[in-house]
CSV table of C-alpha atoms in Angstrom, one decimal:
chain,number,residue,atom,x,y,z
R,1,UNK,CA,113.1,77.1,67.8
R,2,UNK,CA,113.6,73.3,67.7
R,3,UNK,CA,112.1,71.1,65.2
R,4,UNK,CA,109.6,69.2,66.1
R,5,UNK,CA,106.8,70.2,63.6
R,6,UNK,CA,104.1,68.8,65.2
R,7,UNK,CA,104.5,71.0,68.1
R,8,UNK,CA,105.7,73.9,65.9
R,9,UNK,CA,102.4,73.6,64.2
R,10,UNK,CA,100.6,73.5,67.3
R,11,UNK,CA,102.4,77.0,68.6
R,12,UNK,CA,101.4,78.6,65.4
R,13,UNK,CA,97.9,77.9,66.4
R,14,UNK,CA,98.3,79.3,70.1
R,15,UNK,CA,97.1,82.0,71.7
R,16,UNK,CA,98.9,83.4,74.7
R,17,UNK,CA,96.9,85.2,77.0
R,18,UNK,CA,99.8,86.5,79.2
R,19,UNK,CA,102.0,88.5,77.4
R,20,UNK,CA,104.0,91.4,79.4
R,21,UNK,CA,104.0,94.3,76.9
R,22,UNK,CA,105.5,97.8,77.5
R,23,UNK,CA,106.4,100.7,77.9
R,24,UNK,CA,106.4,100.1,81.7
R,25,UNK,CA,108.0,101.2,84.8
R,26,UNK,CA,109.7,97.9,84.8
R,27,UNK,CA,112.1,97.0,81.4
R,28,UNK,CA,110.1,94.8,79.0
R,29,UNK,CA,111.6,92.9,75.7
R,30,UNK,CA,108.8,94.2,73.9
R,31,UNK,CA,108.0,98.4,74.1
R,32,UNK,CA,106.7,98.9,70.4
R,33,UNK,CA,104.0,97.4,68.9
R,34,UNK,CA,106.4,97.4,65.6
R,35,UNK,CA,108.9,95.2,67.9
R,36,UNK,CA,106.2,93.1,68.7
R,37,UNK,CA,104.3,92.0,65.6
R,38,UNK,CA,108.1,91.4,63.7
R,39,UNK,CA,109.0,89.0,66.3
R,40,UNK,CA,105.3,87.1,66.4
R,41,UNK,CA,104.1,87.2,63.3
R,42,UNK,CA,103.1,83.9,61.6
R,43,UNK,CA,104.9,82.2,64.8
R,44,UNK,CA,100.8,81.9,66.8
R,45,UNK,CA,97.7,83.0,66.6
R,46,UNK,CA,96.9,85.4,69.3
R,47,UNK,CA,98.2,87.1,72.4
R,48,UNK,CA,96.8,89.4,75.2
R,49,UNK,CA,99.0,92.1,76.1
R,50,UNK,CA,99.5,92.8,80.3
R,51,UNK,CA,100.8,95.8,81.6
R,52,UNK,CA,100.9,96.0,85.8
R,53,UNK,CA,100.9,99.8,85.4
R,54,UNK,CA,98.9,100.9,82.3
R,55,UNK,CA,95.7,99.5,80.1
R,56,UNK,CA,97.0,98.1,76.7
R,57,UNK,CA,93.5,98.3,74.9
R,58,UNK,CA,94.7,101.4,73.8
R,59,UNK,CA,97.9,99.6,72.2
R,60,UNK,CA,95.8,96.2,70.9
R,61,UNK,CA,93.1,98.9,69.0
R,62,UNK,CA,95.5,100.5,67.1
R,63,UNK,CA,98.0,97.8,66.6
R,64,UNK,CA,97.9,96.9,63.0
R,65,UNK,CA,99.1,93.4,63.5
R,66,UNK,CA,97.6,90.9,60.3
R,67,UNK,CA,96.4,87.7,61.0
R,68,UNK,CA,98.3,88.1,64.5
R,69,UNK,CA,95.2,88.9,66.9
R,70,UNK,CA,96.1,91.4,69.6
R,71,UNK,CA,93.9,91.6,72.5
R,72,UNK,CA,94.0,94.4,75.4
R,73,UNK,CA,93.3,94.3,79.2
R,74,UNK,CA,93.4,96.2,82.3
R,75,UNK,CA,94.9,95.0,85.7
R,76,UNK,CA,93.7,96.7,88.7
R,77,UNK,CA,96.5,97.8,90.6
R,78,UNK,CA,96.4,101.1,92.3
R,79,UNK,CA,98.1,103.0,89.0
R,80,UNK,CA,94.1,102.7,87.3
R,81,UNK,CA,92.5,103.3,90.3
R,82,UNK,CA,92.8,99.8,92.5
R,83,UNK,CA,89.4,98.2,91.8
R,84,UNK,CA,87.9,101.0,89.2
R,85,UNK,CA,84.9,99.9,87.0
R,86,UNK,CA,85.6,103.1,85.2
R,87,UNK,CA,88.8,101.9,83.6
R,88,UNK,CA,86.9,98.3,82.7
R,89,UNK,CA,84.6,100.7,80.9
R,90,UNK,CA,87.4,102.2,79.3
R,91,UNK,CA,89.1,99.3,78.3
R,92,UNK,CA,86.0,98.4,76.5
R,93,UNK,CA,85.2,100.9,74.3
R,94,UNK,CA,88.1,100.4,72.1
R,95,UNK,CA,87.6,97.6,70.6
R,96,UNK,CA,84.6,94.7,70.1
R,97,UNK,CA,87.0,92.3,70.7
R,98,UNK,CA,87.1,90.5,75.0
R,99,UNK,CA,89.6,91.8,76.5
R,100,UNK,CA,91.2,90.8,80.1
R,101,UNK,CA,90.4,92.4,83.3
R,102,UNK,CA,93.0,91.1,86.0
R,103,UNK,CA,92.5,91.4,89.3
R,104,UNK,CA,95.3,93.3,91.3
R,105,UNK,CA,98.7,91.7,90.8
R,106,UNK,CA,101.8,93.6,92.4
R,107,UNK,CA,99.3,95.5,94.7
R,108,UNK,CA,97.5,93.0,96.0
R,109,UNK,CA,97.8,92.9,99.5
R,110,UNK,CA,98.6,89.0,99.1
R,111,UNK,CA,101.5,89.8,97.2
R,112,UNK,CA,102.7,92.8,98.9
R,113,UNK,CA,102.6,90.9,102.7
R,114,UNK,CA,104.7,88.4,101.0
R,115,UNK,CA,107.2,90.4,99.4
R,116,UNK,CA,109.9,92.5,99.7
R,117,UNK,CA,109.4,95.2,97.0
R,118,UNK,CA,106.6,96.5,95.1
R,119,UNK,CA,108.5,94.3,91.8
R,120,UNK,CA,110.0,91.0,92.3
R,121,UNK,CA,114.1,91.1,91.4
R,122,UNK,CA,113.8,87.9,89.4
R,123,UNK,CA,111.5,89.8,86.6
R,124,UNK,CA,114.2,92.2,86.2
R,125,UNK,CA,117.6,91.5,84.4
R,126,UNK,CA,120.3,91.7,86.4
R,127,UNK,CA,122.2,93.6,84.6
R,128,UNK,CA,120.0,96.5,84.5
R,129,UNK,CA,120.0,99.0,87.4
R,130,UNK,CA,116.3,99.2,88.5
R,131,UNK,CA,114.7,100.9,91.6
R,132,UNK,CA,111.2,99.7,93.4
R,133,UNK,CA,109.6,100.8,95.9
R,134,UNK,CA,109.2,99.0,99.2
R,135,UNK,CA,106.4,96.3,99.8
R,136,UNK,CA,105.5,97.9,103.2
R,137,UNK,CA,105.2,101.4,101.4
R,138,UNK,CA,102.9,100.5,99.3
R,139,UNK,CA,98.7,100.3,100.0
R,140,UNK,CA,97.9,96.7,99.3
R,141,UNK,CA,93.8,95.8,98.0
R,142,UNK,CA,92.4,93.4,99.4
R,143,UNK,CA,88.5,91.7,97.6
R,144,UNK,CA,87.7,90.8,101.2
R,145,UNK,CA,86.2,92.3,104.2
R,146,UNK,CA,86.7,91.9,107.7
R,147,UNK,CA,84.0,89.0,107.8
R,148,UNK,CA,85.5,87.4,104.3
R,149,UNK,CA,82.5,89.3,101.8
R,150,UNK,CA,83.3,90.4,98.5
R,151,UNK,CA,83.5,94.5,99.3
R,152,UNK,CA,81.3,96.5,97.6
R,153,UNK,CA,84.1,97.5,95.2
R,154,UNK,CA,84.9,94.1,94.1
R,155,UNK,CA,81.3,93.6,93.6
R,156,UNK,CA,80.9,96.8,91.3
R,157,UNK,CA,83.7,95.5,89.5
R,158,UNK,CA,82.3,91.9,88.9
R,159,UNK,CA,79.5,93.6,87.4
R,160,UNK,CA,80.9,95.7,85.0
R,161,UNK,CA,83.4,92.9,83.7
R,162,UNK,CA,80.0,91.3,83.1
R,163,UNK,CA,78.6,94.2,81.5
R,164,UNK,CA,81.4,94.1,79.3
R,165,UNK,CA,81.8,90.3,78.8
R,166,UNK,CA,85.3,90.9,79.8
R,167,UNK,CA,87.9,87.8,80.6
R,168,UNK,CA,88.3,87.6,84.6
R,169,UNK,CA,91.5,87.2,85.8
R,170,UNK,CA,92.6,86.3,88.9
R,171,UNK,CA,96.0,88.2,89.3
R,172,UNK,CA,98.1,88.0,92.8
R,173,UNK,CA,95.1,88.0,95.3
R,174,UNK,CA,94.9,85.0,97.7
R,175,UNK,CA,93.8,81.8,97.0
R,176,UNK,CA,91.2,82.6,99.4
R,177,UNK,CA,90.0,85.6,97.6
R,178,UNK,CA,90.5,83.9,94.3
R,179,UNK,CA,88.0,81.1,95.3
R,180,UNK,CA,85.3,83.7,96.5
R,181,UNK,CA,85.5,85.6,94.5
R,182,UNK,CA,85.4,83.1,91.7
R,183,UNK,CA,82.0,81.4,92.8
R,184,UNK,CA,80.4,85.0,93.0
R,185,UNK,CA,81.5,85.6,89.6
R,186,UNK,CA,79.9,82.4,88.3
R,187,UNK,CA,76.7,83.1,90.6
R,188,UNK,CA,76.1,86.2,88.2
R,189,UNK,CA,77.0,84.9,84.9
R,190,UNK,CA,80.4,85.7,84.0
R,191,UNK,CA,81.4,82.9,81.8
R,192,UNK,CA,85.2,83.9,80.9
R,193,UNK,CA,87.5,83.1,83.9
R,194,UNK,CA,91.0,82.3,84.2
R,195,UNK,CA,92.7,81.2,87.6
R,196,UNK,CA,95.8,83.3,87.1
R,197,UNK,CA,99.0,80.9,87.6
R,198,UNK,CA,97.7,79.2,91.1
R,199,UNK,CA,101.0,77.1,91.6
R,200,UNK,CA,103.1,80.5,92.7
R,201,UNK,CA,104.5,80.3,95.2
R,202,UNK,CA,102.9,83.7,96.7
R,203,UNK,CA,99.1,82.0,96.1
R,204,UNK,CA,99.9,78.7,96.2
R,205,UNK,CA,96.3,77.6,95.8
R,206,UNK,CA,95.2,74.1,97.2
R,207,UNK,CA,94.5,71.6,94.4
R,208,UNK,CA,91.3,70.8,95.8
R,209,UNK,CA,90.4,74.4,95.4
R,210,UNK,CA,91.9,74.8,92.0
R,211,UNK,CA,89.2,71.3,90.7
R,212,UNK,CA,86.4,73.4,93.2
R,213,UNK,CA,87.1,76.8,90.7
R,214,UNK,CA,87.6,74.5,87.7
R,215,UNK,CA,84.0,72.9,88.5
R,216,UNK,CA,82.7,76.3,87.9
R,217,UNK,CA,84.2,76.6,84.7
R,218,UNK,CA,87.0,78.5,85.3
R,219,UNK,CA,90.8,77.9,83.5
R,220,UNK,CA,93.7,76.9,85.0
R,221,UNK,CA,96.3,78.7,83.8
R,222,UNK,CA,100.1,77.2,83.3
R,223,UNK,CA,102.7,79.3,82.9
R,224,UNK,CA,106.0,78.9,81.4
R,225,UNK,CA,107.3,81.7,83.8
R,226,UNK,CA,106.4,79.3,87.0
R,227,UNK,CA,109.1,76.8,85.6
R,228,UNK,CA,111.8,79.2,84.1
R,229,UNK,CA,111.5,82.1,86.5
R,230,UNK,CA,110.0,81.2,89.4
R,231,UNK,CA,112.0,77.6,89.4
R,232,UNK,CA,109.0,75.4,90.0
R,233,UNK,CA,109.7,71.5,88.9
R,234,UNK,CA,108.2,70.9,85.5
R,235,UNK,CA,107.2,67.4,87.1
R,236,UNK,CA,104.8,69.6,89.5
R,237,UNK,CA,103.4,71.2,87.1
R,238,UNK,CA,102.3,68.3,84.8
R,239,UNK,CA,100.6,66.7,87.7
R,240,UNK,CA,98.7,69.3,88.2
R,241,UNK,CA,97.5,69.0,84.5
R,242,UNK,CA,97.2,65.5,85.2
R,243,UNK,CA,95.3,66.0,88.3
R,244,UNK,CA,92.8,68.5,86.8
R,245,UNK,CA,92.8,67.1,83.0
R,246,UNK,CA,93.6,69.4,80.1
R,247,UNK,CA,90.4,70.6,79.5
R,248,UNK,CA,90.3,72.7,82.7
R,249,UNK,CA,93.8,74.1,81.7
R,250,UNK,CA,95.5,76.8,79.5
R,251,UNK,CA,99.2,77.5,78.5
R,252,UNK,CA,100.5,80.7,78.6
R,253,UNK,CA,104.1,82.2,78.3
R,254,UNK,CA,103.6,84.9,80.7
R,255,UNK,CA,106.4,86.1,78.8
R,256,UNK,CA,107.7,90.3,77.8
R,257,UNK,CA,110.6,90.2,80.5
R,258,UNK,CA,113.7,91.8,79.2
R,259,UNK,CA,115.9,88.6,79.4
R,260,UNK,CA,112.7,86.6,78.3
R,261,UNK,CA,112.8,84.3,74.7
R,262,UNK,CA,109.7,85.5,72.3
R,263,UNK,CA,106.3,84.4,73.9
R,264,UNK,CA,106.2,81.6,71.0
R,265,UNK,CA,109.5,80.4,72.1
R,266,UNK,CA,109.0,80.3,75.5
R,267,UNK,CA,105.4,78.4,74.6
R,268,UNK,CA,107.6,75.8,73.0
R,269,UNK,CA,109.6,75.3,74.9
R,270,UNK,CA,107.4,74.5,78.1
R,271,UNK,CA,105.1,72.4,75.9
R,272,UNK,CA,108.1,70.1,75.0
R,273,UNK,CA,109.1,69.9,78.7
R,274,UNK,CA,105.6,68.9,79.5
R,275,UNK,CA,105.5,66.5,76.5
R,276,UNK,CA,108.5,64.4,77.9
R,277,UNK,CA,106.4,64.2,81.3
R,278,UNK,CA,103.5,62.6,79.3
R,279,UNK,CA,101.3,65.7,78.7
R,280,UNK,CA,100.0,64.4,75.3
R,281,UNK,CA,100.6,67.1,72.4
R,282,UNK,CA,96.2,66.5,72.1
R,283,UNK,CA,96.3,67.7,75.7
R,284,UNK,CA,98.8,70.7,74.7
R,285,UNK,CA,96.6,71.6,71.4
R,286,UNK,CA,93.5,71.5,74.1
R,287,UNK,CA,95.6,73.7,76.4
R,288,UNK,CA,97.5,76.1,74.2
R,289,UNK,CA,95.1,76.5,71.3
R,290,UNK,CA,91.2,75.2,72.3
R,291,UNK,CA,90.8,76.4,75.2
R,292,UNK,CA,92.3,80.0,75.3
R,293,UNK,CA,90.3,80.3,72.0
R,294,UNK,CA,87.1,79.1,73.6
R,295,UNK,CA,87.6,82.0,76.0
R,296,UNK,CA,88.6,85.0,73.8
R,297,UNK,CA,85.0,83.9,71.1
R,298,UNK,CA,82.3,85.8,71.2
């Protein structure tokens, strides 16, 4: 890590809330929780562990981690059921803490009808020999109807992550189905919402959507993994945080690839880039530190 200790300082305050964490069907830099708390410990405050194939509440309940807070979640891709309020139940009964429910990410049929596999090549290393199955064999979930309604799954699953006080997630799903679902989600009372990275390119969410969602209180997430993996200009991403303003935004690594730096590396490493496009390190605090915080209290 470089040496700027203002920003170091700041990192050591963060809390990531997109951490990829295995074991998992793809490789992942992290597959032990031992792994895991030596490399982050002391380095930031929190993180949220994401699996696409398996809850990690059972992981962050039994992870004995210090003054590192490790927090589960559940995404709901067809491997826990597709949209299951059973396995948010689950989730929850391991631990008092929030934990994150995303919505489907590499089964959403978003992602799938604008993909070629099941798991992107770029989150694999290229030196590893890795086989996934085709897009077009795989059932993708949609949140929508045939007259754009929330189905009566989604709905049943919006009410148990309120049950639960659970963080909502966006994951992969269209913009479209992001924003509906979103305003339904705020109609009911869930209060802990996170825009999943709405500059990729396979949601690509209008800014004037992404202020609309942000109105209702929901964070827009910024990931270091739009920038480094999915090549997106670090000036696009500051203007959006421009355009928005801090305070609707967190930073996350989105981090755990194989090839990946540690999540606090990666954190500062995008937070410098942003820094030298005029993102303020009180806007970066806000983003990486105040914000995710505010979402994770109870």
């Amino acid at each position: 890590m470089k040496n700027n200790q203002s920003l170091i300082n700041i990192i050591k305050q963060s809390y990531d809330l997109h951490v990829h964490m295995g074991p998992e069907v793809i490789p992942r830099k992290y597959d032990t929780t031992e792994k895991l708390i030596k490399s982050l410990s002391g380095k930031m405050a929190g993180i949220a562990l994401k699996n696409h194939f398996f809850c990690t509440s059972p992981i962050a309940a039994t992870a004995s981690a210090g003054n590192l807070k490790i927090l589960g979640s559940v995404v709901l891709n067809n491997f826990v059921g597709g949209l299951n309020p059973d396995a948010i139940y689950a989730a929850s009964t391991l631990s008092d803490d929030p934990f994150v429910v995303w919505f489907p990410t590499i089964n959403a049929k978003q992602f799938l009808d604008n993909s070629t596999w099941e798991v992107a090549p770029e989150w694999i290393d290229s030196s590893v020999v890795f086989s996934a199955r085709k897009a077009v064999d795989v059932p993708g979930i949609r949140l929508l109807d045939r007259a754009n309604k929330l189905t009566s799954a989604t709905i049943a699953v919006l009410n148990a992550i309120k049950q639960t006080d659970a963080i909502l997630a966006t994951g992969h799903v269209s913009w479209q189905e992001s924003r509906v679902l979103i305003k339904k989600a705020a109609n009911i009372g869930i209060k802990r919402i996170i825009v999943t990275h709405p500059i990729y390119q396979r949601v690509a969410m209008p800014m004037t959507v992404q202020k609309e969602l942000a109105r209702l209180g929901a964070k827009i997430e910024q990931c270091w993994s739009m920038w480094k993996i999915d090549n997106i200009a670090i000036k696009e991403i500051a203007n959006q945080i421009k355009s928005l303003g801090a305070v609707n935004c967190i930073i996350t690594s989105d981090s755990g690839q194989s090839f990946s730096p540690p999540p606090y590396e990666a954190l500062y490493d995008f937070c410098m880039a942003l820094f030298k496009e005029n993102i303020s390190f009180r806007e970066l605090k806000t983003m990486c530190v105040t914000n995710p915080k505010k979402l994770i209290s109870r």
